[in-house]
PDB file of C-alpha atoms in Angstrom:
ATOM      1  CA  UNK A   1      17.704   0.297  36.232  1.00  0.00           C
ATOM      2  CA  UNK A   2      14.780  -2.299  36.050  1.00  0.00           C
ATOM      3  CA  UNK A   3      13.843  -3.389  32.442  1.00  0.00           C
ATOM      4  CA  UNK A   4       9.996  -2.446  31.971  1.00  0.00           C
ATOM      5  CA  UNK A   5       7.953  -5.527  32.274  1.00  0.00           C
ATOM      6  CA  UNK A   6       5.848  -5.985  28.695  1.00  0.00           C
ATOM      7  CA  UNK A   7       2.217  -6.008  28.400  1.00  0.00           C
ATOM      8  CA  UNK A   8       0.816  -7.167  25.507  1.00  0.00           C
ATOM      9  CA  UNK A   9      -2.804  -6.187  24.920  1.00  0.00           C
ATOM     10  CA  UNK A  10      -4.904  -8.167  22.606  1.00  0.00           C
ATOM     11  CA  UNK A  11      -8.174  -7.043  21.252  1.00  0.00           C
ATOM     12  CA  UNK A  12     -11.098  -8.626  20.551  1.00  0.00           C
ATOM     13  CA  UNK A  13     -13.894  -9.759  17.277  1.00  0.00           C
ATOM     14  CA  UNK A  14     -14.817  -6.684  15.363  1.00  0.00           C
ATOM     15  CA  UNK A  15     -12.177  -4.128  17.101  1.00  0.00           C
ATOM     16  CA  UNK A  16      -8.658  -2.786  15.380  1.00  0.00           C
ATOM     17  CA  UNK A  17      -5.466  -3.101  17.907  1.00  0.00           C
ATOM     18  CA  UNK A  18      -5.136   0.358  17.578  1.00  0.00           C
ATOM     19  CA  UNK A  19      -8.423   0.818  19.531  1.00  0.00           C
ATOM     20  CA  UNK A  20      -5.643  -0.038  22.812  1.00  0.00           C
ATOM     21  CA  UNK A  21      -3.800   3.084  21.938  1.00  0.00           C
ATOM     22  CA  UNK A  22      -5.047   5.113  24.878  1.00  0.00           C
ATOM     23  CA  UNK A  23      -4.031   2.357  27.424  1.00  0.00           C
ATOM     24  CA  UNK A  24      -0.645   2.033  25.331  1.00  0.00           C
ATOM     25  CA  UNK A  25       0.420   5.469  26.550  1.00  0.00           C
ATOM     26  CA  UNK A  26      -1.079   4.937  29.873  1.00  0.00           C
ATOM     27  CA  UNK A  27       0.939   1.577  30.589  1.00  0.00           C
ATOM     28  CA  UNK A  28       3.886   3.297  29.543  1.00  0.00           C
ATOM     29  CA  UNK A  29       3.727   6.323  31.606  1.00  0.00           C
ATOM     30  CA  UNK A  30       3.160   3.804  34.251  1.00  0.00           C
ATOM     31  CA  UNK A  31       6.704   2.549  33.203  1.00  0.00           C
ATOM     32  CA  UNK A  32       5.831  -0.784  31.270  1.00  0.00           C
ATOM     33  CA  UNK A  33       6.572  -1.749  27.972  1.00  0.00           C
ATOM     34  CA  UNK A  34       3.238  -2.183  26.051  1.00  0.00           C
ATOM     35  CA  UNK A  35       2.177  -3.213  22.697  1.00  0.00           C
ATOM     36  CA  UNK A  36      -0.846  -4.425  21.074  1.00  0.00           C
ATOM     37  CA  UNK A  37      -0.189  -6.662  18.536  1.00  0.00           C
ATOM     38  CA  UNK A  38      -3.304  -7.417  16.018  1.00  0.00           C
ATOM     39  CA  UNK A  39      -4.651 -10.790  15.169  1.00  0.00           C
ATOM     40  CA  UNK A  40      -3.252 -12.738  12.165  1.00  0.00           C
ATOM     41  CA  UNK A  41      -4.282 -11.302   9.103  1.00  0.00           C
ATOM     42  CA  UNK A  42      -5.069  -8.008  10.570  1.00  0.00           C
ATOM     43  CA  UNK A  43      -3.707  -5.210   8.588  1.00  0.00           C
ATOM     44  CA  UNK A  44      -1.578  -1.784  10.122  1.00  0.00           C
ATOM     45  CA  UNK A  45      -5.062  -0.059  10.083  1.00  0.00           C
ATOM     46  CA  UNK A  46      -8.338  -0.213  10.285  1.00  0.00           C
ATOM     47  CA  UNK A  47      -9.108   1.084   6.957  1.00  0.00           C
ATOM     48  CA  UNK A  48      -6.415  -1.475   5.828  1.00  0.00           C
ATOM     49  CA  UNK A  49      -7.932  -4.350   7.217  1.00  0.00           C
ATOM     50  CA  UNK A  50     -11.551  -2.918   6.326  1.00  0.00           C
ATOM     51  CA  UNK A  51     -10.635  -3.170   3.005  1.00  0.00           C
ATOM     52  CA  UNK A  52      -9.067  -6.751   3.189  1.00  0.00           C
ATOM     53  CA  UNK A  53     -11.679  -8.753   5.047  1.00  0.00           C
ATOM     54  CA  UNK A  54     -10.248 -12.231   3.268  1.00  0.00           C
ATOM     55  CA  UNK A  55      -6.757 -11.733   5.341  1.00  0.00           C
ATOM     56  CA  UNK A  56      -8.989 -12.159   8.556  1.00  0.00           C
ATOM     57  CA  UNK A  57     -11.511 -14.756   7.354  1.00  0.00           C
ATOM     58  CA  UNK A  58     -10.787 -18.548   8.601  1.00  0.00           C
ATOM     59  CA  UNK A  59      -8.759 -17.434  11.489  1.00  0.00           C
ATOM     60  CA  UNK A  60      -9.440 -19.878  15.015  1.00  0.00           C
ATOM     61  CA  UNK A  61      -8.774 -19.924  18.270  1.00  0.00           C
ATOM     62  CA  UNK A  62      -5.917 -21.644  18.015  1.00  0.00           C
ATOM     63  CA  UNK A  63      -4.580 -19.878  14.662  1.00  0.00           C
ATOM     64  CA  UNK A  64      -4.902 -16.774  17.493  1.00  0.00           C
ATOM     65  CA  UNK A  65      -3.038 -18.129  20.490  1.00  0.00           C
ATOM     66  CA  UNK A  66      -0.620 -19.742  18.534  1.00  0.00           C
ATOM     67  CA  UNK A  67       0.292 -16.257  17.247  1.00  0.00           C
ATOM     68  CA  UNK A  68       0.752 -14.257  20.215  1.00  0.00           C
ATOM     69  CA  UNK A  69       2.738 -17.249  21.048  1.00  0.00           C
ATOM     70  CA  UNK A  70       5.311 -16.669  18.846  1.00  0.00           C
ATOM     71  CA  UNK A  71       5.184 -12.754  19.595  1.00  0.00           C
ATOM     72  CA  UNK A  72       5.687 -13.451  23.618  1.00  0.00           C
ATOM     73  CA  UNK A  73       8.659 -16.457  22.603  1.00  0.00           C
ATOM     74  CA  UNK A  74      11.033 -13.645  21.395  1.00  0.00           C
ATOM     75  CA  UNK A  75      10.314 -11.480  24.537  1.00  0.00           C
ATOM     76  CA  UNK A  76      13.065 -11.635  27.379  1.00  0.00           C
ATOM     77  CA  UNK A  77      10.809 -11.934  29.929  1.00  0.00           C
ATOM     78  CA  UNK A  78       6.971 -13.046  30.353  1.00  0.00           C
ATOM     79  CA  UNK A  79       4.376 -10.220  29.642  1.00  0.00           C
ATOM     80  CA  UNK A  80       1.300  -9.222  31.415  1.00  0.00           C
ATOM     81  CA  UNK A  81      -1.707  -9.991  29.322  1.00  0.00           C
ATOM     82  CA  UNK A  82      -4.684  -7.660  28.799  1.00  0.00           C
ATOM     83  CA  UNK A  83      -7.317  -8.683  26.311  1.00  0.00           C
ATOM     84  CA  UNK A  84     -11.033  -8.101  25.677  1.00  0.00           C
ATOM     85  CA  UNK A  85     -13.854 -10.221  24.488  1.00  0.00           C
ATOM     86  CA  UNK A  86     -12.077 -13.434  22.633  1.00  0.00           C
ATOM     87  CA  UNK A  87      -8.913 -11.346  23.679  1.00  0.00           C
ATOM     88  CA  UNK A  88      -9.657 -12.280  26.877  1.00  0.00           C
ATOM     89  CA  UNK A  89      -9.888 -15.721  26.632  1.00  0.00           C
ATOM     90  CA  UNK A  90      -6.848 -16.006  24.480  1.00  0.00           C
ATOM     91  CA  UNK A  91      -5.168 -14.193  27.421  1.00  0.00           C
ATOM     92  CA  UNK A  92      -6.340 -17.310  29.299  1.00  0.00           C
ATOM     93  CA  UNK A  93      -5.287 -19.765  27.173  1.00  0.00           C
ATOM     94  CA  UNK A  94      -1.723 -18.783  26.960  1.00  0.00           C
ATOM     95  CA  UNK A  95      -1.867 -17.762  31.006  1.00  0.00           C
ATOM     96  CA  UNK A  96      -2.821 -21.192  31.588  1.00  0.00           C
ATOM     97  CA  UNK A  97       0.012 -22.333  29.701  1.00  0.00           C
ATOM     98  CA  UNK A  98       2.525 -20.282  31.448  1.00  0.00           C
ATOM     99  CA  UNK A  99       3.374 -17.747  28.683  1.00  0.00           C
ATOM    100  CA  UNK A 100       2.051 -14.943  31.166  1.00  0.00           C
ATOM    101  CA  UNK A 101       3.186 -13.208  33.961  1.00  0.00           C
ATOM    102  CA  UNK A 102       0.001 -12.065  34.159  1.00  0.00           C
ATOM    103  CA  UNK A 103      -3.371 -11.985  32.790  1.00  0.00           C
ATOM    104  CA  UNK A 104      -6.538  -9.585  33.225  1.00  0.00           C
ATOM    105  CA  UNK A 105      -9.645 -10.480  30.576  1.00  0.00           C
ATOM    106  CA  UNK A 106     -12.327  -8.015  30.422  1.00  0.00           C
ATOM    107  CA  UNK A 107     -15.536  -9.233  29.210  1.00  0.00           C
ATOM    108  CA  UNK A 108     -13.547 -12.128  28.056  1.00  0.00           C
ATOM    109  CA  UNK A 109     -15.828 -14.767  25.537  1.00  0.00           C
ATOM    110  CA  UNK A 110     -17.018 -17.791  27.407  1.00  0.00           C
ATOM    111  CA  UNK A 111     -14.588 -20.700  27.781  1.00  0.00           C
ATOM    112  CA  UNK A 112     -15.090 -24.677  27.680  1.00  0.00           C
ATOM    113  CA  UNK A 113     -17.247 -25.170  30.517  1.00  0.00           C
ATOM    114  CA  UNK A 114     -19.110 -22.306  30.771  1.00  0.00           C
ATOM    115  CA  UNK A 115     -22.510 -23.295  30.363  1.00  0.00           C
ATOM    116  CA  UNK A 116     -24.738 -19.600  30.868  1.00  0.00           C
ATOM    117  CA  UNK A 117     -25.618 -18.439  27.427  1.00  0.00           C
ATOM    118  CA  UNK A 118     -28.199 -15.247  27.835  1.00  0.00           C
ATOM    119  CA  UNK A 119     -30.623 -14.527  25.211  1.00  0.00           C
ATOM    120  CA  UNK A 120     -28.794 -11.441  24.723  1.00  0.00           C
ATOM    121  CA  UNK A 121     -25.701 -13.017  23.716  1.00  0.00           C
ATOM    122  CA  UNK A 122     -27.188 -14.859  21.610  1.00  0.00           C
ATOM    123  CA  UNK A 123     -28.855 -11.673  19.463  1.00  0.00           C
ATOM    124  CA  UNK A 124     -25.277  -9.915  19.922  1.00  0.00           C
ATOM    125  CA  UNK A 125     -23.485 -12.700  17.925  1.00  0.00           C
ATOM    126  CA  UNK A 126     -26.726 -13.654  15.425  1.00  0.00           C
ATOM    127  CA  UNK A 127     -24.770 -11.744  12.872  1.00  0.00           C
ATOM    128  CA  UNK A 128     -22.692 -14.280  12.496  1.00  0.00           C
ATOM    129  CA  UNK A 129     -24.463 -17.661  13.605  1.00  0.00           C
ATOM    130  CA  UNK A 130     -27.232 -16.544  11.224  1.00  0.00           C
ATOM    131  CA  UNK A 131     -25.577 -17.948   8.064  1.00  0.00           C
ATOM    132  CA  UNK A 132     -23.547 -21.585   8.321  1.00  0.00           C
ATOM    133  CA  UNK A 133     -21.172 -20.244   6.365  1.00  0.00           C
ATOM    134  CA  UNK A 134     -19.918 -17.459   8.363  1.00  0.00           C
ATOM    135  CA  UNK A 135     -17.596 -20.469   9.831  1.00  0.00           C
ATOM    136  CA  UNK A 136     -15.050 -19.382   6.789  1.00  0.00           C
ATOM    137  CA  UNK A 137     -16.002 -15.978   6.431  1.00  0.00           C
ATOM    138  CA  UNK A 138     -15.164 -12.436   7.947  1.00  0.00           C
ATOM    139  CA  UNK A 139     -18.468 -10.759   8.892  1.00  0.00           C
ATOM    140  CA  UNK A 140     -18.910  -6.815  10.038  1.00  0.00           C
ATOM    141  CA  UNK A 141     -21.340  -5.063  12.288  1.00  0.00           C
ATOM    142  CA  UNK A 142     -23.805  -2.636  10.935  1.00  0.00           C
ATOM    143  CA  UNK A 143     -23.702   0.264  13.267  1.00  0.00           C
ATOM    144  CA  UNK A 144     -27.268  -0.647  14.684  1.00  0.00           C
ATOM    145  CA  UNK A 145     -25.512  -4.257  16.149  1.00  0.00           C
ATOM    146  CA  UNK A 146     -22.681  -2.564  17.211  1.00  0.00           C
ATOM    147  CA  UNK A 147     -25.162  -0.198  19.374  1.00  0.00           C
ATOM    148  CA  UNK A 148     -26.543  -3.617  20.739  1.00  0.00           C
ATOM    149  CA  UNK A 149     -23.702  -5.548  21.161  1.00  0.00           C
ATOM    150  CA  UNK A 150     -20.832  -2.954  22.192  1.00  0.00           C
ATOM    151  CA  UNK A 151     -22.563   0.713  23.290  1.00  0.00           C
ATOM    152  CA  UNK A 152     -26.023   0.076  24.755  1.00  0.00           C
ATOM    153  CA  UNK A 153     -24.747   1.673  27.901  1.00  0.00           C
ATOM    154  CA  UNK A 154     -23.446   4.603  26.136  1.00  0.00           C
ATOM    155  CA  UNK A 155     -24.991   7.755  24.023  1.00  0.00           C
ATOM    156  CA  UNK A 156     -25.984   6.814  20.757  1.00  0.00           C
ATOM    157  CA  UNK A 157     -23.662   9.555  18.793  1.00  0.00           C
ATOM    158  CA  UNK A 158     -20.813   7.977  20.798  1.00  0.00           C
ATOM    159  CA  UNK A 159     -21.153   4.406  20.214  1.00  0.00           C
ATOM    160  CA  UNK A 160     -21.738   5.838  16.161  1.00  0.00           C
ATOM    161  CA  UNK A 161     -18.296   7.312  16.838  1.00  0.00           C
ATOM    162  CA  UNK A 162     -16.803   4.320  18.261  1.00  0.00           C
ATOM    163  CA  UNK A 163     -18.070   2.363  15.384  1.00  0.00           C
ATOM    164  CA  UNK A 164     -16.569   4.418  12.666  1.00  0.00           C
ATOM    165  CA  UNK A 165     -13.478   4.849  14.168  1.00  0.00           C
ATOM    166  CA  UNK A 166     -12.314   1.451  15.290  1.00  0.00           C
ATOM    167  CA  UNK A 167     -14.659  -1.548  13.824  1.00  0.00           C
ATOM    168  CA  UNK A 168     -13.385  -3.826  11.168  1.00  0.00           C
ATOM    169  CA  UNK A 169     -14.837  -7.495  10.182  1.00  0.00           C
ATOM    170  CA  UNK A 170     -14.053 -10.381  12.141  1.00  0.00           C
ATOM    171  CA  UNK A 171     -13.635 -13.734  11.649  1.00  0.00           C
ATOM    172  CA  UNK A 172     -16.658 -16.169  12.602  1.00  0.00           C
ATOM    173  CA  UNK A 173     -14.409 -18.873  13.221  1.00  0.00           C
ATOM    174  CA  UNK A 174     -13.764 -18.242  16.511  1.00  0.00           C
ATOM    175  CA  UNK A 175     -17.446 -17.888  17.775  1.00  0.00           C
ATOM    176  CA  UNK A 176     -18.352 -21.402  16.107  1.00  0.00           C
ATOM    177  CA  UNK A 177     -15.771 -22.782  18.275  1.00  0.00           C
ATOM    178  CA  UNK A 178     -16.797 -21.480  21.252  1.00  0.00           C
ATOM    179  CA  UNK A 179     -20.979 -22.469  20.485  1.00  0.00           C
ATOM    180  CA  UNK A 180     -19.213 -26.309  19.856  1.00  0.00           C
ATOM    181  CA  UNK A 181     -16.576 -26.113  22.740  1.00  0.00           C
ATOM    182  CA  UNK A 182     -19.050 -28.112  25.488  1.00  0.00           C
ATOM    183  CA  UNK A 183     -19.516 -30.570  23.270  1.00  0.00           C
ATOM    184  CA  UNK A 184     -15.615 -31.091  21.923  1.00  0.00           C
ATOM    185  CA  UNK A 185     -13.641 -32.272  24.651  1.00  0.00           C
ATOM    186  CA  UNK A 186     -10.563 -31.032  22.315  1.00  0.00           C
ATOM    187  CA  UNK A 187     -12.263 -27.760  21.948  1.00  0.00           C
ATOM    188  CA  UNK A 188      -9.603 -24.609  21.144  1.00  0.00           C
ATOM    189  CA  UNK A 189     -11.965 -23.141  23.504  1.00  0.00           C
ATOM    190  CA  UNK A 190     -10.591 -24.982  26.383  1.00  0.00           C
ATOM    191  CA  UNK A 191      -7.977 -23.250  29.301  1.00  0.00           C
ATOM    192  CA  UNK A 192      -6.109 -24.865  31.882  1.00  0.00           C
ATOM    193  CA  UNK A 193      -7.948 -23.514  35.017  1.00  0.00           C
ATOM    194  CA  UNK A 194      -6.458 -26.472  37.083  1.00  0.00           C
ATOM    195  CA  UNK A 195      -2.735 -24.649  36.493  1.00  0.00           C
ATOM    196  CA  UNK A 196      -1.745 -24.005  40.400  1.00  0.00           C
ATOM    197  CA  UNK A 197       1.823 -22.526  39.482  1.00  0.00           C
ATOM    198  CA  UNK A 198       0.172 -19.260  36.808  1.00  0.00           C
ATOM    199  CA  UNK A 199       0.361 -16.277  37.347  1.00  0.00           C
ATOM    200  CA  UNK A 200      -2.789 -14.014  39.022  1.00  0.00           C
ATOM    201  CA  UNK A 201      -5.906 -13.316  36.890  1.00  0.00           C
ATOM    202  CA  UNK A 202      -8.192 -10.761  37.193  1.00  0.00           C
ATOM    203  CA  UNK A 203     -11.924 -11.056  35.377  1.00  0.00           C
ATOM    204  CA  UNK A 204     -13.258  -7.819  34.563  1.00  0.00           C
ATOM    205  CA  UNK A 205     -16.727  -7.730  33.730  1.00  0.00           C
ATOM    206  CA  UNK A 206     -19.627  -5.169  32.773  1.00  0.00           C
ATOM    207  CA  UNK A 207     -22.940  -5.613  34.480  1.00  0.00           C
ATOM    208  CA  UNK A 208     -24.738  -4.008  31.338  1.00  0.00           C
ATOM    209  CA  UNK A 209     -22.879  -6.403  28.710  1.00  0.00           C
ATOM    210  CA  UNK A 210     -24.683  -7.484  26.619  1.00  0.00           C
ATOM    211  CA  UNK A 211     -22.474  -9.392  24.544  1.00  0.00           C
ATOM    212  CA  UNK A 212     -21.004 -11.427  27.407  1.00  0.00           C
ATOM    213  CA  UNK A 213     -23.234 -11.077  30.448  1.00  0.00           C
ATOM    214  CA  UNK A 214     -22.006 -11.083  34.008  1.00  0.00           C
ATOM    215  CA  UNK A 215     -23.430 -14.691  34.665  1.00  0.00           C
ATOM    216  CA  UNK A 216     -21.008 -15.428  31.893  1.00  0.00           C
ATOM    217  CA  UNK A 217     -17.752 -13.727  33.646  1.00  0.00           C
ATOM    218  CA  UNK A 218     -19.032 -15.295  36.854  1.00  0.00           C
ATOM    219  CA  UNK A 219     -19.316 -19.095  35.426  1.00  0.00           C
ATOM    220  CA  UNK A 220     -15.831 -18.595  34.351  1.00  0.00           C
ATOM    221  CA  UNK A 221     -15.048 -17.410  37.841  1.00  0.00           C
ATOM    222  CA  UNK A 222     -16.047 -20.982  38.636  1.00  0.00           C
ATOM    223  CA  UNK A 223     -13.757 -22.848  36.639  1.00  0.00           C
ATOM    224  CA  UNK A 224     -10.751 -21.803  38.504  1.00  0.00           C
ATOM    225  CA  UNK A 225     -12.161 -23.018  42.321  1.00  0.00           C
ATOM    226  CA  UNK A 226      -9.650 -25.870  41.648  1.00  0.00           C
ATOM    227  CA  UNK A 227      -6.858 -24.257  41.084  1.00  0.00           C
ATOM    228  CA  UNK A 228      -4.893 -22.168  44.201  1.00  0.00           C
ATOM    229  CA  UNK A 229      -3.813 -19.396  42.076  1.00  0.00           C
ATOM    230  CA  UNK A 230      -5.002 -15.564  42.479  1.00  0.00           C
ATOM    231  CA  UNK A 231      -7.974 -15.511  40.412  1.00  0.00           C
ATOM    232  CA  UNK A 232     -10.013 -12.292  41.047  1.00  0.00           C
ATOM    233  CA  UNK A 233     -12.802 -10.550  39.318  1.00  0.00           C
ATOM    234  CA  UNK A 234     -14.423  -7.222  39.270  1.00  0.00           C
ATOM    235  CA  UNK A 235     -17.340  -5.911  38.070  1.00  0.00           C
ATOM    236  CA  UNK A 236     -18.396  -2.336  36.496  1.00  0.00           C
ATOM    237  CA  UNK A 237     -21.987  -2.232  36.840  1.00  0.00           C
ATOM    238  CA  UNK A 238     -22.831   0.332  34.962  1.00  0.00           C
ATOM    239  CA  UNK A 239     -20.391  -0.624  31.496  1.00  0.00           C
ATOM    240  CA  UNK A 240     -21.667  -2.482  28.897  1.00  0.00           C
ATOM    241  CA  UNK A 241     -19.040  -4.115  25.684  1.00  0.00           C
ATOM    242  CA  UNK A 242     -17.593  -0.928  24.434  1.00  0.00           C
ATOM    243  CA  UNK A 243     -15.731  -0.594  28.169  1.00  0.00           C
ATOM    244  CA  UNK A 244     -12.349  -0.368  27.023  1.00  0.00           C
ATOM    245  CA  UNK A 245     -12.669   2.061  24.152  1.00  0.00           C
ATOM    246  CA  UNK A 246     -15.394   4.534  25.339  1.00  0.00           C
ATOM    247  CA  UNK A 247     -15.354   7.609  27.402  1.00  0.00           C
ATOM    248  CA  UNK A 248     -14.968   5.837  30.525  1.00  0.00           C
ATOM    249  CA  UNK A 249     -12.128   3.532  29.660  1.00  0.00           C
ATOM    250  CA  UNK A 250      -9.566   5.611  31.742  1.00  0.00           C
ATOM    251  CA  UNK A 251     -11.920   4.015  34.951  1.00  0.00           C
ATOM    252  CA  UNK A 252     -11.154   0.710  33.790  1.00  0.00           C
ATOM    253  CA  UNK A 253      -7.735   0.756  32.922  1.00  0.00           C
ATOM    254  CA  UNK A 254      -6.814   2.630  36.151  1.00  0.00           C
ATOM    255  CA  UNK A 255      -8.722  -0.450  37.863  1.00  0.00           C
ATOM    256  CA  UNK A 256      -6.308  -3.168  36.351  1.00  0.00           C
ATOM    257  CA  UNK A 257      -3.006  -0.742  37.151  1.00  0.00           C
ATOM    258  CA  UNK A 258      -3.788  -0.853  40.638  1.00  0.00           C
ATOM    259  CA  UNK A 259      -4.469  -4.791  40.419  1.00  0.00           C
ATOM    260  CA  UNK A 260      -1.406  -5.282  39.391  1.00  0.00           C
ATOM    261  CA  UNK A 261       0.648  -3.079  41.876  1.00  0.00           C
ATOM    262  CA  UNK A 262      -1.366  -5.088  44.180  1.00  0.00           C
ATOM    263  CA  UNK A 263       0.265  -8.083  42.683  1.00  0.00           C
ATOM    264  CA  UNK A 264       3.928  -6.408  42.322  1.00  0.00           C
ATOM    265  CA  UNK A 265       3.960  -6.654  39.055  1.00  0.00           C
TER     266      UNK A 265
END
């Protein structure tokens, strides 16, 4: 009997691990072994971690990869990667340095070398960029940003529900890093798009994100044209942020099972 191949999913700023759930019990149906680790400092729940916003604060980029790093060296074999937002470009990160079977990062944040930053990025994230010293701290939505940055392409009373049920504070760290990462040539931010011998990455992006536009995704696109590995994207015109955890994440999660039949894996 074959041993199910894991898949780690790993979530994103301002969303609990347990928003994966749903695609937990789809992957495993589909006869993988999934699990969605949370981010260091993250708590069992999201009332947990709500309540302990100092366990997340000060957290990187690298604090991040280095910690599903550790999680995929005690697997047997190398997972598939699945992450949103940041998740997606830690997903990167460690595919690039061969820790992945694997990879697919939807609406993944922008890399080193991705120079397209739209105006509506820019309001999406102003919670945190607004105060200097967000660098240290854990900041949370109001529901009104979430609406903007996660559910504008959803009803209002769902992206209230969404909000309620799976948003905790995140740590600005991360986006500072990625602001400075053009200008740091040892930026965290930076992935090995050169690697010819990863495994296959698909980019999944929404065409009604607002938090990381499609000229984002498709910039990224461009930083692999050197390297000879499958790197694919995909696009959901109609989705905006929220993609993964609202009423029409069943469309995009049986969109990256069929990629990766496609890749026999």
């Amino acid at each position: 009997m074959r041993t199910p191949t894991p898949v780690i999913f790993i979530h994103g700023l301002w969303l609990h691990a347990a928003s994966w759930t749903p695609w937990i019990d789809l992957f495993r149906e589909a006869g993988y072994d999934p699990a969605a680790p949370g981010w260091p400092g993250d708590a069992d729940t999201v009332e947990e971690t709500r309540a302990n916003p100092d366990g997340i604060a000060d957290h990187g980029i690298d604090d991040v990869v280095e910690h599903y790093a550790s999680i995929i060296d005690r697997l047997d074999t190398k997972p598939i990667l699945i992450g949103h937002s940041f998740g997606g470009m830690i997903a990167q990160k460690l595919l690039g340095q061969d820790r992945a079977a694997a990879a697919v990062a939807i609406d993944a944040a922008q890399i080193k070398g991705v120079l397209p930053v739209p105006l509506s990025a820019l309001r999406a994230t102003l919670p945190v960029f607004k105060n200097p010293g967000n660098l240290h701290r854990a900041v949370s939505l109001t529901a009104e940003q979430f609406r903007f940055a996660f559910g504008n392409a959803i009803a209002e009373a769902e992206s209230q529900e969404l909000f309620e049920r799976w948003t905790i504070p995140a740590p600005g760290k991360p986006l500072f890093e990625a602001a400075s990462a053009n200008f740091n040539p040892h930026s965290p931010a930076k992935v090995d798009t050169a690697n010819e011998s990863r495994g296959p990455l698909l980019l999944i992006m929404g065409g009604k994100d607002h938090t990381v536009p499609e000229a984002v995704t498709r910039s990224t696109l461009k930083q692999y044209r050197h390297s000879s590995a499958v790197t694919e994207i995909l696009e959901f015109p109609d989705r905006a942020h929220s993609l993964t955890i609202d009423s029409g994440w069943r469309d995009v999660a049986d969109a990256s099972l069929a990629w990766l039949k496609g890749q026999a894996l």
